[in-house]
PDB file of C-alpha atoms in Angstrom:
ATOM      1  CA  UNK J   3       5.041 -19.732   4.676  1.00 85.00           C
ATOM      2  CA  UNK J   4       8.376 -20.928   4.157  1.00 87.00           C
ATOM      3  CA  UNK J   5      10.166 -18.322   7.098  1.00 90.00           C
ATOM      4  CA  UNK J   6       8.150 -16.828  10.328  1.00 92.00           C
ATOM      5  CA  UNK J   7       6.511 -13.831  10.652  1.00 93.00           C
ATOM      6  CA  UNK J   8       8.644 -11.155  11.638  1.00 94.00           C
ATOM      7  CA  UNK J   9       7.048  -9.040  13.086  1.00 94.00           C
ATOM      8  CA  UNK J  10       8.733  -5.861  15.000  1.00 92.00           C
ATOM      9  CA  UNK J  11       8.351  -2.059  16.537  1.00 90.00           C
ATOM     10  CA  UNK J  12      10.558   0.890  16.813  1.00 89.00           C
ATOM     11  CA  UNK J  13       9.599   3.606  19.045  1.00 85.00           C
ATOM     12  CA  UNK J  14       6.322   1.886  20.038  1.00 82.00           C
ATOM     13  CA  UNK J  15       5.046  -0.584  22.719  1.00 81.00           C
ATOM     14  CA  UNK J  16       3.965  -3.502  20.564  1.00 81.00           C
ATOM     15  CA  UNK J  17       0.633  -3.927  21.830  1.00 83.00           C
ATOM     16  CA  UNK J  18      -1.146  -7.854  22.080  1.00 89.00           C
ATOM     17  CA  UNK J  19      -4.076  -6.612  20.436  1.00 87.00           C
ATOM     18  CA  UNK J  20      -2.020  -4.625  17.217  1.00 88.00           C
ATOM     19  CA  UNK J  21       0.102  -8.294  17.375  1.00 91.00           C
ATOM     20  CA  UNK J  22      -2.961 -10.590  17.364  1.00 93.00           C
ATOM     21  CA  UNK J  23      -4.201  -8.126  14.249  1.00 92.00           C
ATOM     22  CA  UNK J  24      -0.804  -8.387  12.241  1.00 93.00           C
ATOM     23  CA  UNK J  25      -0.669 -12.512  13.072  1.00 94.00           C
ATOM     24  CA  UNK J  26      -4.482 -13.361  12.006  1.00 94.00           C
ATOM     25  CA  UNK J  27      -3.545 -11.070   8.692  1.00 93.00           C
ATOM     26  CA  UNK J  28      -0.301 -13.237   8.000  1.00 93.00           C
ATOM     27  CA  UNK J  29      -2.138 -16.332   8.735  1.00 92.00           C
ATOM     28  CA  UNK J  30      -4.981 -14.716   5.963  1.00 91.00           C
ATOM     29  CA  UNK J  31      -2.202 -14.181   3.139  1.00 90.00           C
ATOM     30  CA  UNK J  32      -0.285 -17.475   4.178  1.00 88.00           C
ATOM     31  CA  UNK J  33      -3.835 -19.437   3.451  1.00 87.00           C
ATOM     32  CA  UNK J  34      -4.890 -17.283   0.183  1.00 85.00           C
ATOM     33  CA  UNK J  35      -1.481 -17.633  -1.193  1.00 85.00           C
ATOM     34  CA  UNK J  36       0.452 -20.871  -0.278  1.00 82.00           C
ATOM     35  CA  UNK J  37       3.438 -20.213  -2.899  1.00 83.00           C
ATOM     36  CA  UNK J  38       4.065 -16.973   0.069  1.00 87.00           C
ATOM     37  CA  UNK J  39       7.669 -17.405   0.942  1.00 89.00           C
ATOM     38  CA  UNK J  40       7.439 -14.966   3.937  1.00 91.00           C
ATOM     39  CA  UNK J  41       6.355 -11.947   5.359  1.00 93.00           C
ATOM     40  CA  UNK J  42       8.276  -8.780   7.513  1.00 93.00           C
ATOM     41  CA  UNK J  43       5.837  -5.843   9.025  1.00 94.00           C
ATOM     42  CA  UNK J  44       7.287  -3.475  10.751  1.00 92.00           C
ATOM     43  CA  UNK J  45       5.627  -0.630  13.153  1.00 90.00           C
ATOM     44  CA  UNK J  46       6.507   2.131  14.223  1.00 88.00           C
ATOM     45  CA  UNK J  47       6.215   6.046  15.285  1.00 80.00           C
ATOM     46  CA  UNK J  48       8.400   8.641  14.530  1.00 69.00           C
ATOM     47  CA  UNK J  49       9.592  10.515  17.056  1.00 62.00           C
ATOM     48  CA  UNK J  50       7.819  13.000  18.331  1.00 56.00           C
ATOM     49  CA  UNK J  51       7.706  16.966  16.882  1.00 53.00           C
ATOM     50  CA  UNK J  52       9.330  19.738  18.749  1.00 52.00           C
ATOM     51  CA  UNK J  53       5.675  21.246  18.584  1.00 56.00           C
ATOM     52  CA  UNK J  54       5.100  18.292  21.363  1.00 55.00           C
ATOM     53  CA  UNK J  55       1.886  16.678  18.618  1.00 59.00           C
ATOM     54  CA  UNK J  56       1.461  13.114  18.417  1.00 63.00           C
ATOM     55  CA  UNK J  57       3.874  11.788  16.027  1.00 65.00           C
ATOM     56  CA  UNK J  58       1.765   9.323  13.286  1.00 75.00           C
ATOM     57  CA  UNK J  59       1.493   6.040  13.289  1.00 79.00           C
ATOM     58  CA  UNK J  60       3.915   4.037   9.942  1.00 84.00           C
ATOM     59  CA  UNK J  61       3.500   0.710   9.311  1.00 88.00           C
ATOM     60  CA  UNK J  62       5.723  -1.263   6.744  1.00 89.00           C
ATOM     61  CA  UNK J  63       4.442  -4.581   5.078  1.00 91.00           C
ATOM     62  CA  UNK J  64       6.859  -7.029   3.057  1.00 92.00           C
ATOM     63  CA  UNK J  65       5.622  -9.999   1.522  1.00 90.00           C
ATOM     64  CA  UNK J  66       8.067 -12.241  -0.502  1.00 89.00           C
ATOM     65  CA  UNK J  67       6.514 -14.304  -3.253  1.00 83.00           C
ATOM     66  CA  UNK J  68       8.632 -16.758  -5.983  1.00 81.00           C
ATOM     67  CA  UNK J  69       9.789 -15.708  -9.241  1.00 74.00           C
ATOM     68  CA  UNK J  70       8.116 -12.069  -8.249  1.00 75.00           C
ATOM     69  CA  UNK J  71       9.612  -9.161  -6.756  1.00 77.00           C
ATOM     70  CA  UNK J  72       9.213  -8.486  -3.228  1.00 82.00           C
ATOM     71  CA  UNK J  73       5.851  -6.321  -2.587  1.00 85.00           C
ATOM     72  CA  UNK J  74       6.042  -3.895   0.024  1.00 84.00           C
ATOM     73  CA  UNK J  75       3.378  -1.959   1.262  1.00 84.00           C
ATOM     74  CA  UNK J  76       3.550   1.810   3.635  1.00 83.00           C
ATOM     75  CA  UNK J  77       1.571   3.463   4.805  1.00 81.00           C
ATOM     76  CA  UNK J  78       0.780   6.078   7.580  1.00 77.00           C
ATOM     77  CA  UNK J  79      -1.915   7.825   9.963  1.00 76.00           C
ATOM     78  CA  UNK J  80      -2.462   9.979  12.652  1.00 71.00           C
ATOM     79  CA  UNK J  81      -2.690   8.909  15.440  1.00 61.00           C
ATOM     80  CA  UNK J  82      -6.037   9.813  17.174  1.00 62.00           C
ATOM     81  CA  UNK J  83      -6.375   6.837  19.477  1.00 60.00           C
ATOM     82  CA  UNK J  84      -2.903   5.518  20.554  1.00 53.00           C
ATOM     83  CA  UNK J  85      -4.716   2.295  21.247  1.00 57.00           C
ATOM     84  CA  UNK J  86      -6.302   1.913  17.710  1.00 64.00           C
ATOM     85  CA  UNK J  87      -3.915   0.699  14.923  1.00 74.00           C
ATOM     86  CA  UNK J  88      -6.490  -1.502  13.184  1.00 81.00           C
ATOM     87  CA  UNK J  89      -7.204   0.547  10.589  1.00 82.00           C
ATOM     88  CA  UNK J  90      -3.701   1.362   9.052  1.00 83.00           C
ATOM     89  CA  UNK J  91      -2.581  -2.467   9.429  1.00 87.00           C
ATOM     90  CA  UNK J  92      -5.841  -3.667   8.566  1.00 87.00           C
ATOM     91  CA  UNK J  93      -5.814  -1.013   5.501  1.00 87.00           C
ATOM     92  CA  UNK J  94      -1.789  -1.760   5.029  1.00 88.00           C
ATOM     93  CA  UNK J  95      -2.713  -5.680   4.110  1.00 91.00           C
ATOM     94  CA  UNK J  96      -5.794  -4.969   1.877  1.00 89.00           C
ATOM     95  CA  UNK J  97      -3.536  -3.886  -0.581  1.00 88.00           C
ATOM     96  CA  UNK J  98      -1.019  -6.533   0.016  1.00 89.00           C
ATOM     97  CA  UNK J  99      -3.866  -8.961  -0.817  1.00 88.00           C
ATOM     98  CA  UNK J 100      -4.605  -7.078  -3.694  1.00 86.00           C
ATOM     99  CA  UNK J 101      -1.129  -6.636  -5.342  1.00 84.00           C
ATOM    100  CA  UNK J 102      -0.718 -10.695  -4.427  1.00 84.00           C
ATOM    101  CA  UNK J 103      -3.797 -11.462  -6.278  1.00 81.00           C
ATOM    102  CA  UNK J 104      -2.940  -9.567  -9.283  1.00 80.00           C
ATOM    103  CA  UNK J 105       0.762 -11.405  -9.239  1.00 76.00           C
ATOM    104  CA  UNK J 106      -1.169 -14.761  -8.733  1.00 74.00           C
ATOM    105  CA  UNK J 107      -3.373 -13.817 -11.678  1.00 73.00           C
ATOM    106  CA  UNK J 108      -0.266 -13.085 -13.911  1.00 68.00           C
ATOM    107  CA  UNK J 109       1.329 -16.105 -12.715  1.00 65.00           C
ATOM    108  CA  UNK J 110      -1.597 -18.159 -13.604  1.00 67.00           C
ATOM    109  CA  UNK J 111      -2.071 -16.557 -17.099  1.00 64.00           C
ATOM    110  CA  UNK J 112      -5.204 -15.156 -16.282  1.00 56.00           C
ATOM    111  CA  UNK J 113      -3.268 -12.143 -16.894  1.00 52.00           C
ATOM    112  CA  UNK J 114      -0.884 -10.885 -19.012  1.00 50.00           C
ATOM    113  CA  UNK J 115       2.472  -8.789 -17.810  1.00 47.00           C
ATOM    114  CA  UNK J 116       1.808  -6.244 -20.474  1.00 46.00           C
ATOM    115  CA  UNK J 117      -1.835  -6.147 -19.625  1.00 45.00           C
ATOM    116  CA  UNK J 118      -1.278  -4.966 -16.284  1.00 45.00           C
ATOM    117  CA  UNK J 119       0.529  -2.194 -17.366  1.00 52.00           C
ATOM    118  CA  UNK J 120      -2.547   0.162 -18.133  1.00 66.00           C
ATOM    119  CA  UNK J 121      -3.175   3.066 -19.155  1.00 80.00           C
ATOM    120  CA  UNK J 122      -2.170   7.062 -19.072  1.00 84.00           C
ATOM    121  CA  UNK J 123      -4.264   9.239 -16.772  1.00 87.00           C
ATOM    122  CA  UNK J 124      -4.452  12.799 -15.482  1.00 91.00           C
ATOM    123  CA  UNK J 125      -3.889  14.025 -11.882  1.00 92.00           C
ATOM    124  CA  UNK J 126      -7.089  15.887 -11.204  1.00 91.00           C
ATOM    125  CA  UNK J 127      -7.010  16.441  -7.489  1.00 92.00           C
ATOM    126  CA  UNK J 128      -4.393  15.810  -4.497  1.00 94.00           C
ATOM    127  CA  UNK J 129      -5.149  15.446  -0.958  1.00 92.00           C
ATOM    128  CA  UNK J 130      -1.767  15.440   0.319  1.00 91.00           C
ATOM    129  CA  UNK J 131      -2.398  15.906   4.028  1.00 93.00           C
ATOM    130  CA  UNK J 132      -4.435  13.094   3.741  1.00 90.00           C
ATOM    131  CA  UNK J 133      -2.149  11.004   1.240  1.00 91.00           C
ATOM    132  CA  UNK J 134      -4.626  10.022  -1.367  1.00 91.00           C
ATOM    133  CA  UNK J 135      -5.487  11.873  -4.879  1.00 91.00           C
ATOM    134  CA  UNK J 136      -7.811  11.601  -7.498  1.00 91.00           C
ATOM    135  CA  UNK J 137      -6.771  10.792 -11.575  1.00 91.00           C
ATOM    136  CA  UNK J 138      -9.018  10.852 -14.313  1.00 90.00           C
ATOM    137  CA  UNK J 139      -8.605   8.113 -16.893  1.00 84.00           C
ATOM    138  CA  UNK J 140     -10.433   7.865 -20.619  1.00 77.00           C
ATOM    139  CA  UNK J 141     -11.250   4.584 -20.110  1.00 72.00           C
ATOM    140  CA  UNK J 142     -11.984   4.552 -16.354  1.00 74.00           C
ATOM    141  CA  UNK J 143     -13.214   8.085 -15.175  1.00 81.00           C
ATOM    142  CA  UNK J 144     -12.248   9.288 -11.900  1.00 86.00           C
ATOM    143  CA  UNK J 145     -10.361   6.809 -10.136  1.00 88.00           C
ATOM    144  CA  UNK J 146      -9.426   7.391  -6.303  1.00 89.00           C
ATOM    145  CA  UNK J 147      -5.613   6.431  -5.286  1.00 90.00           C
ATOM    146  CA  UNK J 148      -3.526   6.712  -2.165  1.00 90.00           C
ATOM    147  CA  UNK J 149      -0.210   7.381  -1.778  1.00 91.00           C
ATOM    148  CA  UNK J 150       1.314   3.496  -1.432  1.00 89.00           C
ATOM    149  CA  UNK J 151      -0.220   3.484  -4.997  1.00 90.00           C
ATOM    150  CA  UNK J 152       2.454   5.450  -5.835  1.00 92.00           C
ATOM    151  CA  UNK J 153       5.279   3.752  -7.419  1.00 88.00           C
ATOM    152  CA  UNK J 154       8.801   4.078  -6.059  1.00 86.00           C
ATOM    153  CA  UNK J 155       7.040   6.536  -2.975  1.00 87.00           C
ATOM    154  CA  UNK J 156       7.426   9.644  -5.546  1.00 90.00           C
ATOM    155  CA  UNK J 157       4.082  10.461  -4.248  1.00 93.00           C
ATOM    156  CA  UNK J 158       5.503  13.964  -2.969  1.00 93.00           C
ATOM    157  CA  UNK J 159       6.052  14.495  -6.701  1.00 92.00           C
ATOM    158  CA  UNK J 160       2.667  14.682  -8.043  1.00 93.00           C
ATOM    159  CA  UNK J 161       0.829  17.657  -9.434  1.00 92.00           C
ATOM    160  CA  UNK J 162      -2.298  18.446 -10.301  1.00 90.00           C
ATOM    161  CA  UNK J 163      -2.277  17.618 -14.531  1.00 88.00           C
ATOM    162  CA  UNK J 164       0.192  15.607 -14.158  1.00 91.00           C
ATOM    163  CA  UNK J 165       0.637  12.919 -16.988  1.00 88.00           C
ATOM    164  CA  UNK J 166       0.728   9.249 -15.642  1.00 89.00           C
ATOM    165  CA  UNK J 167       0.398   5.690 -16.190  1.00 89.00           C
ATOM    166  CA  UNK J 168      -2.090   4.150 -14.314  1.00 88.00           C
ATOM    167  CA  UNK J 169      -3.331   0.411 -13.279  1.00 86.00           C
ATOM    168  CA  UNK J 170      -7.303   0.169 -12.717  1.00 83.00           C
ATOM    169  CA  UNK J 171      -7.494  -2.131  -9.141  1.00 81.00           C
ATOM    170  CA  UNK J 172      -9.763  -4.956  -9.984  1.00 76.00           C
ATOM    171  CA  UNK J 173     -12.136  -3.762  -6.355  1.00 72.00           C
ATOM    172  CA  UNK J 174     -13.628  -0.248  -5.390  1.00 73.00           C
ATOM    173  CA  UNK J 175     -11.954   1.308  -2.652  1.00 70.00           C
ATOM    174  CA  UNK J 176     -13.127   3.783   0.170  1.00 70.00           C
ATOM    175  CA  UNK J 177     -13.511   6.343  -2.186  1.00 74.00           C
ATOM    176  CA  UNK J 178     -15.303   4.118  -5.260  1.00 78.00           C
ATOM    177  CA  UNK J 179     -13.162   3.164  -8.541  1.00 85.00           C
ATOM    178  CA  UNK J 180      -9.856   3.379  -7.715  1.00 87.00           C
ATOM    179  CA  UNK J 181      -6.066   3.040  -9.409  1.00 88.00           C
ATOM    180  CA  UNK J 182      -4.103   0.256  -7.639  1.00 87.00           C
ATOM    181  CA  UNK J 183      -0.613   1.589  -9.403  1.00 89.00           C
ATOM    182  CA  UNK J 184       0.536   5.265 -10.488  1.00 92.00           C
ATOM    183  CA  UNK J 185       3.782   5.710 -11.926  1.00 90.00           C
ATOM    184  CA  UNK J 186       5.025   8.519 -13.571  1.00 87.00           C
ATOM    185  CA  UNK J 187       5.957   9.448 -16.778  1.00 78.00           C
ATOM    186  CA  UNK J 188       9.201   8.951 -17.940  1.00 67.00           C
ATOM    187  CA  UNK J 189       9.882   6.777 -14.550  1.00 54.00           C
ATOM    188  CA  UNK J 190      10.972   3.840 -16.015  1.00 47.00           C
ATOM    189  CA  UNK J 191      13.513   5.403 -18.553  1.00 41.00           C
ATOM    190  CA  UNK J 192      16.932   5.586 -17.009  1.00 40.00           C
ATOM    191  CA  UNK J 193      19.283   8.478 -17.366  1.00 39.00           C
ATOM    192  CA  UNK J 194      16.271  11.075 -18.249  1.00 37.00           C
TER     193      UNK J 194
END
């Protein structure tokens, strides 16, 4: 990478463990992707509810690539075990590798821009609570998406037959066949 790690925490005790996690990711993406310019993660947990519950866990991923725009990557948990935060930062760089690869493919010309735009889908089920959904696609079935999938973090805005535009992710995620971009309708058109 051209510029360091930064790596920070607001409103949590950066623990050597979560740090040892975050650096052997960087180092990952840094080796898989040489052209990687740098890369900002930033953890952290809200603070805490009147009702006195364990505020979740956030985690905020920026990865800065040439000629590309920047991908980010959030995401969120509960926290069950305030000791465990491998699985939302191990989770939260998965799909920065993923949305690298596909801009390395593209860069390459294994991949065309216009290709990766997809197809239209149907919201069939939302798991809000648990911030993934389910859209059904004509060419794909059932695909499985969460809500960093979500373009533009309008995941809030979904409903259930909602119309969408949809990118197929080129792996299987938790939940099988799953949609590595939804964007809404209409979200690309300004002033409508």
């Amino acid at each position: 990478m051209q510029k360091p790690l930064q790596l920070s925490f607001k409103n949590i005790e950066g623990s050597e463990a979560v740090k040892s996690i975050v650096r052997d990711r960087v180092g990952r993406l840094d080796r898989l992707y040489p052209n990687l310019i740098g890369c900002r993660v930033v953890i952290e947990a809200p603070h805490r509810s009147a009702q006195g519950a364990r505020p979740p866990l956030g985690i905020s991923v920026e990865a800065e690539i040439p000629g590309k725009p920047m991908v980010v990557v959030k995401d969120m948990e509960e926290r069950r075990n305030p000791r465990d935060h491998a699985a939302v930062v191990n989770r939260s760089f998965d799909v920065v590798e993923r949305k690298l690869d596909e801009a390395a493919r593209i860069i390459q010309g294994e991949v065309k821009a216009h290709e990766a735009a997809g197809e239209t889908g149907t919201i069939s089920r939302l798991f809000p609570e648990r911030n993934y959904g389910f859209v059904e696609a004509k060419q794909a079935g059932s695909l499985y998406f969460t809500r960093n999938a979500v373009v533009d973090g309008r995941f809030d805005e979904l409903t259930t037959g909602m119309m969408v535009h949809l990118t197929l992710a080129t792996g299987e995620g938790p939940m099988g066949p799953q949609a590595s971009s939804i964007r809404l309708l209409g979200a690309d058109r300004s002033g409508e």
